[in-house]
XYZ file of C-alpha atoms in Angstrom:
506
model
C 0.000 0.000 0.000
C 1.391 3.141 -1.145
C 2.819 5.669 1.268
C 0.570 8.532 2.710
C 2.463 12.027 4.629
C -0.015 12.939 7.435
C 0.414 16.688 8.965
C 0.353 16.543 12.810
C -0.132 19.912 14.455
C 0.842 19.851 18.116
C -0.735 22.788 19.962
C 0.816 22.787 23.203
C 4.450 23.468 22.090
C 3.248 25.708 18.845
C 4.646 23.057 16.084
C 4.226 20.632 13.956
C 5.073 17.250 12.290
C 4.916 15.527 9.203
C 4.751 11.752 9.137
C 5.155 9.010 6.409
C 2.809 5.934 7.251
C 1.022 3.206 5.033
C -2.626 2.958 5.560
C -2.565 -0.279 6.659
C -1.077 0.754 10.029
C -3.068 1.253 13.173
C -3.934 5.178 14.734
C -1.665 3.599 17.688
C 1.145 3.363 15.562
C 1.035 7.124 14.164
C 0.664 8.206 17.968
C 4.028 6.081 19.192
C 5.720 7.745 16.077
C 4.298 11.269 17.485
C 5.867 10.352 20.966
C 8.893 9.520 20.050
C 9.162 12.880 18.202
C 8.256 15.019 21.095
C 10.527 16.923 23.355
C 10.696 15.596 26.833
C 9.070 12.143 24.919
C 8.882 10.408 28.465
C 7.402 12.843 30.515
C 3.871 10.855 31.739
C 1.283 14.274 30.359
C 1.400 12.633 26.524
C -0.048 9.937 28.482
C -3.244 12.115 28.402
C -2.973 13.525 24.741
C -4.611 11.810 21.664
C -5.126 12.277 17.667
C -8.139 14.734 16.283
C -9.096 14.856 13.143
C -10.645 18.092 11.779
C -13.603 18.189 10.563
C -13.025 18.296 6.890
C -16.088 21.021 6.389
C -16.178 24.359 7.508
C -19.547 23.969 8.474
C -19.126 21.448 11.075
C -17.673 21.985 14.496
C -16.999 18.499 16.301
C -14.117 16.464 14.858
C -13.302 12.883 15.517
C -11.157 11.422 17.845
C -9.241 8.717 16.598
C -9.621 5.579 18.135
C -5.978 3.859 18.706
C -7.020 0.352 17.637
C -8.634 0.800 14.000
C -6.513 1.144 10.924
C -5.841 4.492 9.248
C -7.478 3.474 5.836
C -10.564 3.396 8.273
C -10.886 7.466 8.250
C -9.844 7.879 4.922
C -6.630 9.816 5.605
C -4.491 11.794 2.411
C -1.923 14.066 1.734
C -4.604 17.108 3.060
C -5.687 15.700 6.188
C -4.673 17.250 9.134
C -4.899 15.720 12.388
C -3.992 17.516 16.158
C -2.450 15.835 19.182
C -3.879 17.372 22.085
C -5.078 16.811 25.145
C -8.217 14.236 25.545
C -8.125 13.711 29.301
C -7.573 15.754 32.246
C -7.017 14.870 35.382
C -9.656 16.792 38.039
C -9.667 16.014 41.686
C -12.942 15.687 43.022
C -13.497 16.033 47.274
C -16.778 13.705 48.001
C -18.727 13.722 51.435
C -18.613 10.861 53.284
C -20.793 10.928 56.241
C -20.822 8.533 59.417
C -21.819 5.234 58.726
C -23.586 5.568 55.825
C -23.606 2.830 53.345
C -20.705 4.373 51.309
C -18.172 4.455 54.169
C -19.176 0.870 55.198
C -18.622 -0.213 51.676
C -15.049 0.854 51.523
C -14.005 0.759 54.890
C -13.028 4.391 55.015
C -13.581 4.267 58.902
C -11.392 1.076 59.979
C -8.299 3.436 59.755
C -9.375 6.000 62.011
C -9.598 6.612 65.686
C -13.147 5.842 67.398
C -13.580 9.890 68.050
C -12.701 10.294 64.476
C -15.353 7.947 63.043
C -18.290 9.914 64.487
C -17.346 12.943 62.414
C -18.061 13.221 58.174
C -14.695 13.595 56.434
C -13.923 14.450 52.781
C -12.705 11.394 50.644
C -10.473 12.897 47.504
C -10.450 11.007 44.478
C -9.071 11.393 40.774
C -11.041 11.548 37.458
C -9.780 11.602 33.829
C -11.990 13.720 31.996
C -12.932 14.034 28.295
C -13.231 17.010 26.837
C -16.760 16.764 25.522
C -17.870 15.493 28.999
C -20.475 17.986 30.504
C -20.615 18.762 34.316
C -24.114 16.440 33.926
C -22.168 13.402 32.818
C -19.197 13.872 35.421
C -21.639 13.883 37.949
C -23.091 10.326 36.971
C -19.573 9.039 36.155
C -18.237 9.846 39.648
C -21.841 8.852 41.469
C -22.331 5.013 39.623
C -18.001 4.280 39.991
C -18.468 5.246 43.812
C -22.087 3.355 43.887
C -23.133 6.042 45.995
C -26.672 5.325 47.759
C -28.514 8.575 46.273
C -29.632 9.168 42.344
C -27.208 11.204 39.866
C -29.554 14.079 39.500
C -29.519 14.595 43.200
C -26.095 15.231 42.784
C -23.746 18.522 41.793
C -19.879 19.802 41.216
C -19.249 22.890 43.322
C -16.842 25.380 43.796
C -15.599 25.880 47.481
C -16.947 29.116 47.732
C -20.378 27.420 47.317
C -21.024 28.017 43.809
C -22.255 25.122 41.738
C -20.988 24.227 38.344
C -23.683 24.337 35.401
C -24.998 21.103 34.530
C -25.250 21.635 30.530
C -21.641 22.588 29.808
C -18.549 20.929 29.421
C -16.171 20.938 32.681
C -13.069 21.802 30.231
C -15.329 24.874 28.932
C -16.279 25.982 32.030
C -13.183 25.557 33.678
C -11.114 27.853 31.226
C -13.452 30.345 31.600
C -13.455 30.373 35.543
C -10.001 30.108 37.044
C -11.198 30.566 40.404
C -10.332 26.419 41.388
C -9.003 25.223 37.841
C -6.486 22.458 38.130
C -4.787 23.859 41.234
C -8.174 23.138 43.207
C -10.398 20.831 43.815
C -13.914 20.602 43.087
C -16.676 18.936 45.860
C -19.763 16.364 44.794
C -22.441 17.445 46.995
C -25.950 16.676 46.902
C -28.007 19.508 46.080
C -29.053 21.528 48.628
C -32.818 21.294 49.834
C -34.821 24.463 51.009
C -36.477 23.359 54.468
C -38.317 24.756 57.106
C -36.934 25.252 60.694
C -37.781 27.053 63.731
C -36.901 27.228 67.940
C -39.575 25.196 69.802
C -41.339 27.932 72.191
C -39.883 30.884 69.896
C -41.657 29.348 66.184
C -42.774 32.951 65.123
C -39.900 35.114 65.922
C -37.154 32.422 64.811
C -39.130 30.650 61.770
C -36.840 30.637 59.567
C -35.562 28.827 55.530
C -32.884 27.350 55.359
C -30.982 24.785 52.708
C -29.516 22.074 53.433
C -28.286 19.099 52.139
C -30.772 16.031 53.157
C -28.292 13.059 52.747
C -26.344 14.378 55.647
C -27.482 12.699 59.568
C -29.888 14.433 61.452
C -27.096 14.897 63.679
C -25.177 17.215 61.732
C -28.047 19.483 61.257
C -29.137 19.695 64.596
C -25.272 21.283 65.358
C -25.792 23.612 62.734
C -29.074 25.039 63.858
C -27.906 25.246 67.440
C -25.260 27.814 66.017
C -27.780 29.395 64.212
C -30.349 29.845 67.211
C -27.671 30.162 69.966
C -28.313 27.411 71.847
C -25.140 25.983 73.764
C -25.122 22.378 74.397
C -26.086 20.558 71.495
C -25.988 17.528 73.033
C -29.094 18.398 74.900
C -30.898 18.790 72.272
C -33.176 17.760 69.485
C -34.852 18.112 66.101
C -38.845 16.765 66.154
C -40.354 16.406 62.099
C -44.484 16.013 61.878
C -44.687 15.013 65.018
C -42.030 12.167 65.834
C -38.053 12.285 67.188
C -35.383 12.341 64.454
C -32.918 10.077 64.256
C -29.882 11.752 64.954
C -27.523 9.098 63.049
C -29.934 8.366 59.732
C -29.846 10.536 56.788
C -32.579 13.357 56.218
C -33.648 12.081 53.196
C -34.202 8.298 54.789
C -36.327 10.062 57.732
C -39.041 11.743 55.098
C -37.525 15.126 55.270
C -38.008 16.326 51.920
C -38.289 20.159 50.444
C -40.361 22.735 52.471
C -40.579 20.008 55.214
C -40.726 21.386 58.902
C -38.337 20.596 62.003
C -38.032 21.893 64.869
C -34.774 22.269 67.386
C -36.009 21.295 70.952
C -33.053 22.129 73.385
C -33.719 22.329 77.421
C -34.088 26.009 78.552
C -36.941 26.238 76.142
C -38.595 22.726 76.105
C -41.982 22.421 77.776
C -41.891 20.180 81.302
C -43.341 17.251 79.595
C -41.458 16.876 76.547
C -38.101 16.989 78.651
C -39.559 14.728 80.546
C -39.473 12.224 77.530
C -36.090 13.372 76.349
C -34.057 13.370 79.663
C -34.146 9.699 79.584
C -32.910 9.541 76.029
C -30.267 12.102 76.737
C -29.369 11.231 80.262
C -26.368 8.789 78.993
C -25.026 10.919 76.601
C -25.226 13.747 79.049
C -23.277 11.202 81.976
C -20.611 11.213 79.205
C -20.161 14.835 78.728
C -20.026 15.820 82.466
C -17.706 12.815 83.235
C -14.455 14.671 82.332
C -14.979 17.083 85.030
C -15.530 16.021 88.544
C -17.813 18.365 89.832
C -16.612 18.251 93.453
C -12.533 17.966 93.144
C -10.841 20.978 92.924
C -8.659 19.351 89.737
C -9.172 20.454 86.424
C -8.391 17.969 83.387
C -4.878 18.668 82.293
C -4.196 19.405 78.792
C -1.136 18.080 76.941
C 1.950 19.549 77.723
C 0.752 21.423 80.656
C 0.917 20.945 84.417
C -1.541 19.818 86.689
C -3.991 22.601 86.986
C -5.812 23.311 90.337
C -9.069 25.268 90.631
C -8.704 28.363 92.820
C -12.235 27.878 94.254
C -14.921 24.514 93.828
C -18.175 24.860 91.381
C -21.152 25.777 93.919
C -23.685 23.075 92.463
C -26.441 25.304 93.745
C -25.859 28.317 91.747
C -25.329 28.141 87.678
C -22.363 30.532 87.074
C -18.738 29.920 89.224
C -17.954 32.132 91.954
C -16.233 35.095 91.267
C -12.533 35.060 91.482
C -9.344 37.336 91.270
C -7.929 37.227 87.796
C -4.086 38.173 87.091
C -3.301 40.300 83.879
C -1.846 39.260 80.876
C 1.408 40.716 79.533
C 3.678 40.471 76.890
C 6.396 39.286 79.289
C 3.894 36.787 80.895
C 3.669 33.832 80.718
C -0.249 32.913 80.840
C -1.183 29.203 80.796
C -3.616 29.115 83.750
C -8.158 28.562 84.216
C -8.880 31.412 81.640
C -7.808 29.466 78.669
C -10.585 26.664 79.965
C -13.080 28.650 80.755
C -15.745 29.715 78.157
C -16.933 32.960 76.999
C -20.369 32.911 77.630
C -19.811 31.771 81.722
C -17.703 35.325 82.018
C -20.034 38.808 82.633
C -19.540 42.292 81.191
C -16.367 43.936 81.161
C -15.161 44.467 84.767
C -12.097 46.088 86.130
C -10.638 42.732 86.903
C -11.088 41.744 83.283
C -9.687 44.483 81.175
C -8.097 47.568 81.718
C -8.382 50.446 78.957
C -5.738 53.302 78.378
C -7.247 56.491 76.996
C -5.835 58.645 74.314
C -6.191 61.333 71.717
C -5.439 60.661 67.802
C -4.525 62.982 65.402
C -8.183 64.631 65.518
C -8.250 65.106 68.927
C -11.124 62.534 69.625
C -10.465 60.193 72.836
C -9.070 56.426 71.883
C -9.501 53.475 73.995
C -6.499 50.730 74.163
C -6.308 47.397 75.814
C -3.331 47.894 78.186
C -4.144 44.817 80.117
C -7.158 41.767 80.037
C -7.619 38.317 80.767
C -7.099 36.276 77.626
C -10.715 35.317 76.788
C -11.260 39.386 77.008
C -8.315 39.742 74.678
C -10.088 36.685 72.048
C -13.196 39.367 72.447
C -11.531 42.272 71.742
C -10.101 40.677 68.554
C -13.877 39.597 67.377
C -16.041 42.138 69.209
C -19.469 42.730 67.553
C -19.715 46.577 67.852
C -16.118 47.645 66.880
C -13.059 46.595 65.308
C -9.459 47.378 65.559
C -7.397 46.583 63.055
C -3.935 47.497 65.122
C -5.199 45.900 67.453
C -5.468 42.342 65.324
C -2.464 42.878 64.128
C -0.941 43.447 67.649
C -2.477 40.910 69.008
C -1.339 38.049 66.641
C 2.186 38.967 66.883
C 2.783 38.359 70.030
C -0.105 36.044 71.707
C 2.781 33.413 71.486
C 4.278 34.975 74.602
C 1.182 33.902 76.500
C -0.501 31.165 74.691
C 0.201 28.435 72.032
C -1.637 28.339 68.652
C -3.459 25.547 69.285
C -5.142 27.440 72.200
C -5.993 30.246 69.970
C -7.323 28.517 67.808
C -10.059 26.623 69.944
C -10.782 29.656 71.672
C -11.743 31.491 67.699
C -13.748 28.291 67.301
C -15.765 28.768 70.958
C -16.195 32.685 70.043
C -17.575 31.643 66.541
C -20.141 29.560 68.240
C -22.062 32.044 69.705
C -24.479 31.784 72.923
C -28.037 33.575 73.200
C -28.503 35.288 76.087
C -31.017 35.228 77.740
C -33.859 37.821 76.913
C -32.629 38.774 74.314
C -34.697 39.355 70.937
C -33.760 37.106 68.510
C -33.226 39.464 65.829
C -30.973 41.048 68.066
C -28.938 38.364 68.556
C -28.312 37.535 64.629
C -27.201 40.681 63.903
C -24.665 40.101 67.034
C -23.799 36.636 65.894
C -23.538 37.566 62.370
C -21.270 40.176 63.119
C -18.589 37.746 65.719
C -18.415 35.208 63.008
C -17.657 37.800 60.374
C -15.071 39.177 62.822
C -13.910 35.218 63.275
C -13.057 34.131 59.843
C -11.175 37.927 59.236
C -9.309 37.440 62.393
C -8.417 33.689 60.860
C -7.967 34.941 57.281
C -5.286 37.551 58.755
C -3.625 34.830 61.086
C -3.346 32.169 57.954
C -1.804 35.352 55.783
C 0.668 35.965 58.677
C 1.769 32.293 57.694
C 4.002 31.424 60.034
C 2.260 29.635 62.989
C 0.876 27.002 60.039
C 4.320 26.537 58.630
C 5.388 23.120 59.743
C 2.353 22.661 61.735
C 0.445 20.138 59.713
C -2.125 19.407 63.016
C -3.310 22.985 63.208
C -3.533 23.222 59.430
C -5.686 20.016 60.113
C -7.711 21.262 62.491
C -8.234 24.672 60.911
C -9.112 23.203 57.355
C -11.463 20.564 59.365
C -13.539 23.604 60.601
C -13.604 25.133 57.413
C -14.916 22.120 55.414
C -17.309 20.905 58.199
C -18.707 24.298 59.244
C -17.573 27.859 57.834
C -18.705 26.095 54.419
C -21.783 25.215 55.252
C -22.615 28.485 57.216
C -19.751 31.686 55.147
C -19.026 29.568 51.670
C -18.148 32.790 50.210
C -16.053 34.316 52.914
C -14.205 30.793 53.922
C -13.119 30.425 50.352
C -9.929 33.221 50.563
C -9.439 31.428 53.990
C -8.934 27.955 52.524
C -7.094 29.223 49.189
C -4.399 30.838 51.829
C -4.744 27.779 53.899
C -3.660 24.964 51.095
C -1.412 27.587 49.783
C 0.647 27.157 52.397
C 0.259 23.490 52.552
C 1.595 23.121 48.964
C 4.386 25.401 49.264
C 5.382 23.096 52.417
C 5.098 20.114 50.167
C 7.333 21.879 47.705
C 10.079 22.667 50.128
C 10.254 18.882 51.694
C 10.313 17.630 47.829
């Protein structure tokens, strides 16, 4: 069989080759000869490349991919024809959802490797997809959910951005993704199920706190029930629980598998504002899990759990059982030259009163306009944690200050927890609940920017992979579900730094 040139155009390096072959050879063939001609010929990215024909018409816009196994006499190739190698698949990394004990995580044993605290909590699985370029976001979707056999329809399914935006279903993921840089091939991209619009309110409080929200209805019960308790305030969400139509959720099953479907209703029943009776029913339910929580803590001993690394820590005065709040107690100062590892970093926020003199001291001053200025000169830490995220005002000095030198009186992984116990704000009590969103709005804003500004500091996370675990953890498991769009600069800084560590140890 007589001799035929073929022109090759190669894109990605701007040239071109022309090849002699018979058509009695394979497509496979021509693409080893178009390897072996290639700069850098064993670098694994051909790997992903293949041969395009044209289309031989103006008209038309879709070529044909070449199929390595049929002969070239099969697409009638001459002296004109010209063919591209390019790109066919690219490699995407895709972060999937796996909740506690559903049916996917028992299928692959995803939990056997983890600790027994770890394998109450959902985690993100990552896994790695060759797409075509003609594949739409639609098919991706049903590719990823029937290889993973996961328990819910395709169509219940969507690719989203971390920021929360979803990916359109009718165009191409190459398309799309050249067009929005935003995660691209430096990212990753997370299969969610679609959120649901539902119905929730605060059991003796259904008027002033009825509220929509969406939420994704193949997560547990569980997992909703934490994220309403931030939303409504309430403090223990172990104490707590969701009622549907009537009947107790499940706290372990999926929404979906308890008939919670769009526009359904549930509503959060916690203890200060259940009804007599219907704790009652509950406290037996709860009384276990409740034995657990308290157990740490021995009410009567003067001995506080000790954390690792520290001392033995002694209370300076026993809980009164018969009062709710602890006595009141002298506080020291903290300094820059002090070293502060004492009760304040366990105690919470919401057990402490209003500013006091044996909290925080303020240093007055006039700026440049001759208006008065207020300083922090001296405070407890926990006062310091709410001066960095306090609801009314912000000091950006001050933020800047303060996470410069907090290592002379605290360790990062303190800091940390304590911008995770802020975030989850308490109600007080009496106050209007439109009140208190604007005030819990505002301390998780002032949260994530204190975060954002700690991550760009970079330093503290450098080297530390646990606190970048435990700070991308809380990003993935709550700021996305409550701030998508103001966690997303947060993470991007946060795996920044990861890679660049990665980079360095290479």
């Amino acid at each position: 069989m007589a001799p035929v040139v073929i022109n090759v155009d190669i894109p990605v390096i701007e040239s071109s080759r022309r090849i002699r072959m018979t058509l009695d050879q394979t497509v496979g063939d021509l693409q080893s000869t178009v390897m072996r001609r290639l700069p850098d010929a064993k670098n694994c990215k051909w790997h992903n490349f293949g041969l395009y024909l044209k289309p031989r018409h103006k008209r038309k816009s879709i070529g044909v991919w070449l199929e390595s196994y049929r002969f070239l006499s099969t697409y009638k190739l001459d002296d004109q024809t010209v063919i591209e190698f390019r790109e066919r698949y690219r490699h995407f990394t895709f972060e999937l959802l796996v909740y506690p004990l559903d049916d996917w995580q028992r299928r692959f044993r995803v939990s056997e490797a983890m600790k027994p605290e770890e394998n109450k909590k959902p985690l993100f699985h990552t896994i790695c997809f060759g797409v075509s370029d003609m594949a739409t976001v639609e098919e991706v979707v049903e590719g990823i959910v029937s290889t993973c056999s996961l328990d819910y329809p395709p169509y219940l399914y969507g690719l989203y951005h971390h920021n929360g935006k979803q990916l359109p279903t009718n165009e191409t993921l190459w398309s799309y993704m050249d067009k929005d840089r935003s995660a691209g091939d430096k990212g990753s991209l997370v299969l969610g199920m679609m959120p649901r619009l539902i119905n929730t309110c605060l059991a003796g409080e259904a008027d002033e706190t009825r509220e929509k929200l969406f939420c994704d209805l193949s997560q547990p019960a569980g997992l909703l029930r934490e994220m309403l308790c931030r939303r409504y305030g309430v403090r223990c969400p172990e104490l707590s629980s969701l009622v549907s139509e009537g009947h107790v959720l499940d706290l372990s099953r999926p929404l979906l598998q308890q008939s919670i479907y769009d526009f359904s209703s549930v509503v959060l029943v916690s203890e200060k504002n259940a009804s007599v009776q219907s704790l009652h029913r509950h406290r037996q339910r709860l009384s276990q899990l409740t034995m657990e929580i308290m157990s740490p803590v021995n009410r009567n001993s003067t001995t506080l759990p000790r954390p690792n690394g520290m001392k033995q820590l002694k209370r300076s005065t026993p809980v009164d059982r018969g009062s709710l709040k602890t006595p009141v107690r002298k506080r020291e100062y903290v300094t820059p030259r002090q070293s502060f590892i004492d009760n304040d970093n366990l105690e919470s926020f919401w057990d402490e009163g209003p500013d006091c003199a044996t909290d925080i001291v303020f240093s007055t001053s006039r700026d440049s306009n001759g208006q008065p200025t207020h300083t922090v000169s001296a405070a407890t830490f926990n006062k310091l944690v709410q001066q960095l995220t306090h609801a009314d005002h912000h000091d950006l000095d001050f933020v800047h200050t303060f996470l410069l030198s907090y290592q002379t009186f605290t360790m990062p992984e303190i800091l940390l927890s304590k911008l995770i116990e802020r975030y989850n704000v308490v109600r007080p009590q009496e106050m209007p609940y439109s009140d208190y969103c604007k005030m819990r709005m505002s301390i998780q804003v002032r949260v994530i920017n204190a975060m954002r500004l700690w991550v760009e500091h970079g330093d503290d996370f450098r080297g530390n992979p646990g606190l970048q675990s435990s700070l991308l953890n809380f990003i993935s498991l709550v700021l996305y579900y409550d701030w998508p769009k103001l966690c997303y600069t947060l993470r991007s800084n946060l795996m920044r730094i990861k890679v660049n560590q990665k980079d360095i140890l290479v």
